[in-house]
């Protein structure tokens, strides 16, 4: 691995690379862009190493030598804490802000103490307000009966809600002050040993997510956008979230959408060329995702619920080992596998790199607009799986497949891309 910068003065761009430019809402992508890569903790270096190899090959297969990614190595997470003394060095944030594209491995976060989640901080500092997670079946083994009917995309708000990190330990001065404030100002009494967290959900953050999800769904010809929420209980946060998404749908996309109540008289048939916008309560939606996932297409969620929804959806098609995600802002994105650092599997050459590889495909497609290279990757993943080339996590759902190691699986993918392109 190249030497990683801990300080801004140590940052230098790869020779021969060019930066993405974002002007007036338009992203310009050169043929030789610099893309940041953070290998991350635990299994991160193995799965991201595999992804970089596969992405480079896919770009070569798709464009000959006319396009090439120049990788810029950065650090974050426990690795950064050990090397640079902080889990998120300023240079890492500023370098991603500059280059606008990054592929990130999983980062370890201590539970219940220690440093704050570098993942959450990175999303907040770079204003990566939408977490997009496609959930699709590539033919991989799964204990679920109808995986072929699953093809949905979760758009999760990424900066607010209980994950905003506004919380205090039960025995902190801040929690005591907060409890006193609630008692004296609103007559709300909390037990003296109550830890507190704040659930902020704003109209502005909700509506920029709604705009992105609705325009994406319309542009990509999707059938349905479902707003997920628990607004019956959390009226002024999740209930408001649902109302604000509807507001954008009706005010800005009226010609392209239809509401559920508007098609009741048409026996629920959605008119040709329109996207149905509806909403579902979280508990109902989570069980329906398992029972009738084909009823869902694009799902828009507040942050915490979105985390759960995307994980359940990923499980239905075979688990997190194959689930990618991309955190998007305006003209900037950080793609990552949905899973964590799985420390017990680190360094054993067994982890499934597919989630990281597909995260790379997402970055190519959603940010760079390099659809041909993304197609090469997705096709190769489907082909590898259909030939029984899988890592241990998927092999355990089949009676006969011999699991491949991370490196061996990666090489099979590269071979397939070279032959089938
Ligand atoms: P995890 O790392 O996702 O691992 C949970 C289990 O999922 C693993 O034990 C393994 O299951 C399976 N798994 C995950 N990735 C896999 C892969 N690539 N291939 C095959 N199986 C895979 O979740 P965790 O143990 O809860 O979290 C560990 C650390 O990761 C924590 O520090 C957490 O904060 C961090 N984390 C980071 C991110 C992120 O950076 N975005 C996300 C989530 C968690 P089996 O052992 O059953 O096979």
Coordinates of C-alpha atoms and ligand atoms in Angstrom, one line a residue:
X1 CA 0.0 0.0 0.0
X2 CA 1.3 3.5 -0.8
X3 CA 2.2 5.8 2.1
X4 CA -0.9 7.4 3.4
X5 CA -1.1 11.1 4.4
X6 CA -2.0 12.0 8.0
X7 CA -1.5 15.7 7.3
X8 CA -2.6 18.0 4.5
X9 CA 1.0 19.0 3.7
X10 CA 1.6 15.3 2.8
X11 CA -1.1 15.1 0.3
X12 CA -0.2 14.8 -3.4
X13 CA -2.3 13.7 -6.3
X14 CA -1.3 10.7 -8.4
X15 CA 0.7 11.8 -11.5
X16 CA -1.3 11.9 -14.7
X17 CA -4.6 12.2 -12.9
X18 CA -7.3 14.9 -13.2
X19 CA -10.0 16.1 -10.8
X20 CA -13.7 15.8 -11.2
X21 CA -15.2 19.3 -11.5
X22 CA -18.6 20.4 -10.2
X23 CA -20.0 23.7 -11.6
X24 CA -23.5 25.0 -11.6
X25 CA -24.9 21.6 -10.6
X26 CA -23.1 19.7 -13.4
X27 CA -20.3 17.2 -12.8
X28 CA -17.5 17.0 -15.4
X29 CA -15.7 13.7 -15.4
X30 CA -12.3 13.4 -17.1
X31 CA -11.1 10.1 -18.6
X32 CA -8.3 9.8 -16.0
X33 CA -10.0 10.8 -12.7
X34 CA -8.5 10.6 -9.3
X35 CA -10.6 8.5 -6.9
X36 CA -9.8 8.2 -3.2
X37 CA -9.6 4.8 -1.7
X38 CA -9.8 4.0 2.0
X39 CA -9.1 0.3 2.6
X40 CA -10.6 0.4 6.2
X41 CA -10.3 -2.0 9.1
X42 CA -10.7 -5.8 9.6
X43 CA -11.5 -7.4 6.3
X44 CA -11.5 -4.0 4.6
X45 CA -8.0 -4.2 3.0
X46 CA -8.8 -7.6 1.5
X47 CA -12.3 -6.7 0.1
X48 CA -11.3 -3.2 -1.1
X49 CA -8.1 -4.6 -2.6
X50 CA -10.2 -7.0 -4.5
X51 CA -12.6 -4.3 -5.6
X52 CA -9.8 -2.0 -6.9
X53 CA -8.5 -4.9 -9.0
X54 CA -11.9 -5.7 -10.4
X55 CA -12.8 -2.0 -11.1
X56 CA -9.5 -1.4 -12.9
X57 CA -10.0 -4.4 -15.1
X58 CA -13.7 -3.5 -15.8
X59 CA -12.6 0.0 -16.9
X60 CA -9.9 -1.5 -19.1
X61 CA -12.4 -4.0 -20.7
X62 CA -15.0 -1.4 -21.2
X63 CA -12.9 1.5 -22.6
X64 CA -9.6 -0.1 -23.7
X65 CA -6.9 2.3 -22.6
X66 CA -8.9 5.5 -23.1
X67 CA -10.1 5.7 -19.5
X68 CA -8.3 4.9 -16.2
X69 CA -8.9 5.5 -12.5
X70 CA -5.9 6.9 -10.5
X71 CA -6.3 5.8 -6.9
X72 CA -5.4 8.1 -4.0
X73 CA -4.8 6.1 -0.8
X74 CA -6.3 7.7 2.4
X75 CA -7.0 6.4 5.9
X76 CA -9.9 6.5 8.3
X77 CA -11.2 4.3 11.2
X78 CA -9.1 2.3 13.7
X79 CA -6.2 2.1 11.1
X80 CA -6.1 5.9 11.0
X81 CA -6.3 6.1 14.8
X82 CA -3.2 3.9 15.0
X83 CA -1.3 5.6 12.3
X84 CA -2.4 9.3 12.6
X85 CA -3.8 9.4 16.1
X86 CA -7.3 10.2 15.0
X87 CA -10.0 8.1 13.3
X88 CA -10.7 10.7 10.7
X89 CA -7.7 12.9 9.8
X90 CA -8.6 16.3 8.3
X91 CA -6.6 15.4 5.2
X92 CA -8.9 12.5 4.5
X93 CA -12.0 14.7 4.6
X94 CA -10.4 17.5 2.6
X95 CA -8.9 15.1 0.0
X96 CA -12.3 13.5 -0.6
X97 CA -13.9 17.0 -0.8
X98 CA -11.3 17.8 -3.5
X99 CA -11.4 14.7 -5.6
X100 CA -15.2 14.2 -5.1
X101 CA -15.2 10.4 -5.5
X102 CA -14.2 7.7 -3.0
X103 CA -14.4 4.0 -2.4
X104 CA -14.3 3.2 1.3
X105 CA -13.9 -0.1 3.2
X106 CA -15.6 -0.7 6.6
X107 CA -14.4 1.2 9.5
X108 CA -14.4 -0.1 13.1
X109 CA -16.2 2.0 15.7
X110 CA -15.9 1.2 19.5
X111 CA -19.2 0.4 21.1
X112 CA -20.4 2.6 23.9
X113 CA -17.3 4.8 24.3
X114 CA -14.0 5.7 22.6
X115 CA -14.0 7.8 19.5
X116 CA -17.1 8.8 17.5
X117 CA -18.0 6.9 14.3
X118 CA -15.7 8.1 11.5
X119 CA -18.4 6.9 9.1
X120 CA -21.1 9.2 10.5
X121 CA -18.7 12.1 10.8
X122 CA -17.5 11.7 7.2
X123 CA -21.1 11.7 5.9
X124 CA -21.8 14.8 8.0
X125 CA -18.7 16.7 7.1
X126 CA -19.0 16.1 3.4
X127 CA -22.8 16.5 3.5
X128 CA -23.4 13.1 1.9
X129 CA -27.0 13.4 2.5
X130 CA -28.4 10.3 0.7
X131 CA -27.4 6.7 1.3
X132 CA -28.4 4.7 -1.7
X133 CA -28.5 0.9 -1.5
X134 CA -29.7 -1.2 -4.4
X135 CA -30.8 -4.7 -3.5
X136 CA -30.8 -7.1 -6.4
X137 CA -30.4 -10.8 -6.9
X138 CA -27.5 -11.9 -9.0
X139 CA -28.3 -15.6 -8.8
X140 CA -26.5 -16.1 -5.5
X141 CA -27.7 -18.9 -3.2
X142 CA -30.1 -17.7 -0.5
X143 CA -32.5 -19.5 1.9
X144 CA -35.3 -17.2 0.6
X145 CA -37.7 -18.7 -1.9
X146 CA -38.3 -15.8 -4.3
X147 CA -35.0 -13.8 -4.6
X148 CA -35.6 -13.3 -8.3
X149 CA -38.5 -11.1 -7.5
X150 CA -36.3 -8.7 -5.5
X151 CA -35.1 -5.6 -7.2
X152 CA -35.4 -2.5 -5.1
X153 CA -33.4 0.6 -4.1
X154 CA -33.4 2.1 -0.7
X155 CA -32.8 5.9 -0.4
X156 CA -31.9 6.6 3.2
X157 CA -31.5 10.1 4.7
X158 CA -27.9 10.2 5.9
X159 CA -27.2 13.2 8.1
X160 CA -30.0 13.4 10.7
X161 CA -32.2 11.4 13.0
X162 CA -30.9 9.5 16.0
X163 CA -27.7 8.8 14.1
X164 CA -26.8 12.5 14.1
X165 CA -24.8 11.7 17.3
X166 CA -26.6 14.2 19.5
X167 CA -26.7 12.0 22.6
X168 CA -25.4 12.0 26.2
X169 CA -24.6 9.3 28.7
X170 CA -27.0 8.8 31.6
X171 CA -24.4 10.0 34.1
X172 CA -23.1 13.0 32.2
X173 CA -23.6 16.6 33.2
X174 CA -25.2 17.2 29.7
X175 CA -27.8 14.5 30.3
X176 CA -28.6 15.9 33.7
X177 CA -29.0 19.5 32.2
X178 CA -31.1 18.1 29.5
X179 CA -33.4 16.2 31.9
X180 CA -33.7 19.3 34.0
X181 CA -34.6 21.5 31.0
X182 CA -37.3 19.0 30.0
X183 CA -38.7 19.0 33.5
X184 CA -38.6 22.7 34.1
X185 CA -39.7 23.8 30.7
X186 CA -42.1 21.1 29.6
X187 CA -43.0 19.2 32.8
X188 CA -41.4 16.0 31.2
X189 CA -40.0 13.8 33.9
X190 CA -37.3 11.3 33.0
X191 CA -35.7 8.9 35.5
X192 CA -32.4 10.3 36.9
X193 CA -30.5 7.4 35.3
X194 CA -31.8 8.1 31.7
X195 CA -29.3 8.5 28.8
X196 CA -30.7 10.8 26.1
X197 CA -30.5 11.1 22.4
X198 CA -32.1 13.6 20.1
X199 CA -34.0 12.7 16.9
X200 CA -33.7 15.7 14.6
X201 CA -35.5 15.5 11.2
X202 CA -35.8 18.6 9.2
X203 CA -37.9 19.6 6.2
X204 CA -34.9 20.8 4.2
X205 CA -32.9 17.6 4.6
X206 CA -35.9 15.4 4.0
X207 CA -36.8 17.3 0.9
X208 CA -33.4 17.2 -0.8
X209 CA -33.4 13.4 -0.3
X210 CA -37.0 13.3 -1.7
X211 CA -35.9 15.3 -4.7
X212 CA -33.0 13.0 -5.4
X213 CA -35.0 9.8 -4.9
X214 CA -38.0 10.9 -7.0
X215 CA -35.9 12.3 -9.9
X216 CA -33.8 9.1 -9.9
X217 CA -36.9 6.9 -9.9
X218 CA -38.5 8.8 -12.8
X219 CA -35.2 9.0 -14.8
X220 CA -34.6 5.3 -14.4
X221 CA -38.1 4.3 -15.3
X222 CA -38.9 2.7 -11.9
X223 CA -42.5 1.8 -11.0
X224 CA -43.1 3.0 -7.5
X225 CA -41.6 5.1 -4.7
X226 CA -42.7 4.1 -1.1
X227 CA -42.1 6.4 1.8
X228 CA -41.2 4.4 4.9
X229 CA -41.9 5.9 8.3
X230 CA -43.4 5.3 11.8
X231 CA -45.4 8.6 11.7
X232 CA -48.2 7.2 13.8
X233 CA -45.9 7.3 16.8
X234 CA -43.2 9.8 16.0
X235 CA -45.6 12.4 14.4
X236 CA -43.3 15.4 14.2
X237 CA -40.3 13.6 13.0
X238 CA -41.2 10.5 10.9
X239 CA -44.7 11.7 10.3
X240 CA -43.4 15.0 9.1
X241 CA -40.8 13.1 7.0
X242 CA -43.7 11.4 5.1
X243 CA -45.6 14.7 4.6
X244 CA -42.6 16.5 3.3
X245 CA -41.7 13.8 0.8
X246 CA -45.3 13.9 -0.5
X247 CA -45.0 17.7 -0.7
X248 CA -42.0 17.5 -3.1
X249 CA -43.7 14.7 -5.1
X250 CA -46.8 16.9 -5.6
X251 CA -45.1 20.3 -6.0
X252 CA -42.2 19.3 -8.2
X253 CA -43.0 16.0 -9.9
X254 CA -46.8 16.3 -10.4
X255 CA -46.8 15.3 -14.1
X256 CA -44.7 12.2 -13.5
X257 CA -46.3 10.7 -10.4
X258 CA -49.6 9.4 -9.2
X259 CA -50.8 8.8 -5.6
X260 CA -52.3 5.6 -4.3
X261 CA -55.7 7.2 -3.6
X262 CA -55.8 8.6 -7.1
X263 CA -55.8 5.1 -8.6
X264 CA -58.3 3.4 -6.3
X265 CA -61.1 3.9 -8.8
X266 CA -58.8 2.3 -11.5
X267 CA -58.4 -1.0 -9.5
X268 CA -54.9 0.1 -8.4
X269 CA -53.6 0.1 -12.0
X270 CA -50.8 2.7 -12.4
X271 CA -51.2 4.7 -15.6
X272 CA -48.4 4.1 -18.2
X273 CA -45.4 6.3 -17.7
X274 CA -46.3 7.4 -14.1
X275 CA -44.5 6.5 -10.9
X276 CA -46.8 5.5 -8.0
X277 CA -45.9 7.3 -4.7
X278 CA -47.3 5.7 -1.6
X279 CA -46.2 5.3 2.1
X280 CA -46.1 2.4 4.5
X281 CA -45.6 2.2 8.3
X282 CA -42.3 0.8 9.2
X283 CA -43.4 -2.4 11.0
X284 CA -45.7 -3.4 8.2
X285 CA -43.1 -2.6 5.6
X286 CA -40.4 -4.7 7.3
X287 CA -42.6 -7.8 7.3
X288 CA -43.8 -7.2 3.8
X289 CA -40.2 -6.9 2.6
X290 CA -39.9 -10.6 3.5
X291 CA -43.3 -11.8 2.5
X292 CA -43.9 -9.7 -0.7
X293 CA -40.7 -7.8 -1.6
X294 CA -41.9 -7.5 -5.2
X295 CA -44.4 -4.9 -3.9
X296 CA -41.4 -2.6 -3.3
X297 CA -39.3 -0.7 -5.8
X298 CA -37.8 2.5 -4.5
X299 CA -38.0 3.1 -0.8
X300 CA -37.4 6.5 0.8
X301 CA -36.6 6.4 4.6
X302 CA -35.4 8.4 7.5
X303 CA -31.9 7.5 8.6
X304 CA -32.4 4.9 11.4
X305 CA -35.3 3.1 9.7
X306 CA -33.4 3.2 6.4
X307 CA -30.5 1.3 8.1
X308 CA -32.9 -1.5 9.2
X309 CA -34.8 -1.6 5.9
X310 CA -31.7 -1.9 3.8
X311 CA -30.3 -4.6 6.0
X312 CA -33.5 -6.7 5.9
X313 CA -33.8 -6.3 2.2
X314 CA -30.1 -7.3 1.7
X315 CA -30.7 -10.5 3.8
X316 CA -33.5 -11.6 1.5
X317 CA -31.1 -11.8 -1.4
X318 CA -28.3 -13.5 0.5
X319 CA -26.9 -11.2 3.1
X320 CA -24.6 -8.3 3.6
X321 CA -21.6 -9.9 1.9
X322 CA -23.1 -8.9 -1.4
X323 CA -24.8 -5.5 -0.5
X324 CA -23.3 -2.3 -1.7
X325 CA -24.1 1.3 -0.9
X326 CA -23.2 4.8 -2.0
X327 CA -23.3 8.0 0.1
X328 CA -24.2 10.8 -2.2
X329 CA -24.1 14.6 -1.9
X330 CA -24.2 17.1 -4.7
X331 CA -21.5 16.0 -7.2
X332 CA -19.7 14.0 -4.6
X333 CA -20.0 10.4 -3.4
X334 CA -18.4 7.8 -1.2
X335 CA -19.2 4.2 -2.1
X336 CA -18.9 1.4 0.4
X337 CA -19.9 -2.1 1.2
X338 CA -22.9 -2.2 3.5
X339 CA -21.2 -4.6 5.9
X340 CA -18.8 -3.8 8.7
X341 CA -15.2 -4.9 9.3
X342 CA -16.0 -8.5 10.4
X343 CA -12.8 -8.6 12.6
X344 CA -13.1 -12.3 13.2
X345 CA -12.6 -13.0 9.5
X346 CA -9.8 -10.4 9.0
X347 CA -6.6 -11.6 7.2
X348 CA -8.1 -15.1 6.5
X349 CA -8.7 -14.7 2.8
X350 CA -12.3 -15.8 3.2
X351 CA -14.4 -12.6 3.2
X352 CA -16.8 -12.0 0.3
X353 CA -15.6 -8.9 -1.6
X354 CA -18.7 -8.7 -3.8
X355 CA -20.3 -5.9 -1.7
X356 CA -17.2 -3.8 -2.2
X357 CA -16.9 -4.7 -5.9
X358 CA -20.6 -3.7 -6.5
X359 CA -20.0 -0.5 -4.5
X360 CA -17.3 0.2 -7.0
X361 CA -19.8 -0.4 -9.8
X362 CA -22.2 2.0 -8.1
X363 CA -19.6 4.7 -8.0
X364 CA -18.9 4.2 -11.7
X365 CA -22.6 4.3 -12.6
X366 CA -24.1 6.9 -10.2
X367 CA -21.2 9.4 -9.9
X368 CA -18.9 9.0 -12.9
X369 CA -21.6 7.9 -15.3
X370 CA -19.4 5.1 -16.6
X371 CA -22.3 2.7 -17.1
X372 CA -20.4 0.4 -19.5
X373 CA -17.8 -0.4 -16.9
X374 CA -20.5 -0.9 -14.2
X375 CA -22.3 -3.3 -16.5
X376 CA -19.2 -5.3 -17.1
X377 CA -18.8 -5.7 -13.3
X378 CA -22.5 -6.6 -12.7
X379 CA -22.5 -9.1 -15.6
X380 CA -19.3 -10.8 -14.3
X381 CA -20.7 -11.1 -10.8
X382 CA -23.8 -12.8 -12.1
X383 CA -21.7 -15.1 -14.3
X384 CA -19.4 -16.1 -11.5
X385 CA -22.3 -16.9 -9.2
X386 CA -24.0 -19.0 -12.0
X387 CA -20.8 -21.0 -12.3
X388 CA -20.8 -21.7 -8.6
X389 CA -17.9 -19.4 -7.8
X390 CA -18.8 -18.1 -4.4
X391 CA -17.1 -17.3 -1.1
X392 CA -17.9 -19.1 2.2
X393 CA -20.9 -17.0 3.2
X394 CA -22.9 -17.9 0.1
X395 CA -21.5 -21.5 -0.2
X396 CA -23.2 -22.4 3.1
X397 CA -26.6 -22.1 1.4
X398 CA -25.7 -24.6 -1.2
X399 CA -25.1 -28.3 -0.7
X400 CA -22.1 -28.7 -3.0
X401 CA -20.3 -25.4 -3.8
X402 CA -16.7 -25.4 -2.6
X403 CA -16.0 -21.9 -1.2
X404 CA -13.4 -19.8 -2.9
X405 CA -11.0 -17.6 -1.0
X406 CA -11.3 -13.8 -1.5
X407 CA -8.3 -13.7 -3.8
X408 CA -9.3 -16.8 -5.8
X409 CA -12.9 -15.4 -6.3
X410 CA -11.4 -12.1 -7.4
X411 CA -9.2 -13.8 -10.0
X412 CA -12.2 -15.7 -11.4
X413 CA -14.1 -12.5 -11.8
X414 CA -11.2 -10.9 -13.6
X415 CA -10.9 -13.9 -15.9
X416 CA -14.7 -13.8 -16.7
X417 CA -14.5 -10.1 -17.5
X418 CA -11.6 -10.7 -19.9
X419 CA -13.5 -13.4 -21.7
X420 CA -17.0 -12.2 -21.7
X421 CA -16.4 -8.4 -21.3
Ligands
LIG1 P1 -20.1 -6.9 10.3 O1 -18.6 -6.5 10.4 O2 -20.8 -6.6 9.1 O3 -20.0 -8.5 10.5 C1 -21.2 -9.2 10.9 C2 -21.2 -10.6 10.2 O4 -21.6 -10.4 8.9 C3 -19.8 -11.3 10.1 O5 -19.5 -11.9 11.2 C4 -20.1 -12.2 8.9 O6 -21.0 -13.2 9.3 C5 -21.0 -11.3 8.0 N1 -20.1 -10.5 7.1 C6 -19.9 -9.2 7.1 N2 -19.1 -8.9 6.0 C7 -18.9 -10.0 5.3 C8 -18.2 -10.3 4.1 N3 -17.6 -9.3 3.4 N4 -18.2 -11.6 3.7 C9 -18.8 -12.5 4.4 N5 -19.5 -12.3 5.5 C10 -19.5 -11.0 6.0 O7 -20.9 -6.4 11.6 P2 -20.4 -6.2 13.1 O8 -19.7 -7.4 13.6 O9 -21.6 -5.8 13.8 O10 -19.4 -4.9 13.1 C11 -18.0 -5.0 13.2 C12 -17.4 -3.6 13.1 O11 -17.7 -3.0 11.9 C13 -17.9 -2.7 14.2 O12 -16.8 -1.9 14.7 C14 -18.9 -1.7 13.5 O13 -18.9 -0.5 14.0 C15 -18.2 -1.7 12.1 N6 -19.2 -1.4 11.0 C16 -18.8 -0.5 10.1 C17 -19.6 -0.2 9.0 C18 -19.1 0.8 8.0 O14 -17.9 1.1 8.0 N7 -19.9 1.3 7.1 C19 -20.9 -0.8 8.9 C20 -21.3 -1.7 9.9 C21 -20.4 -2.0 10.9 P3 -20.7 -14.7 9.7 O15 -19.5 -14.7 10.6 O16 -21.9 -15.2 10.3 O17 -20.3 -15.4 8.4

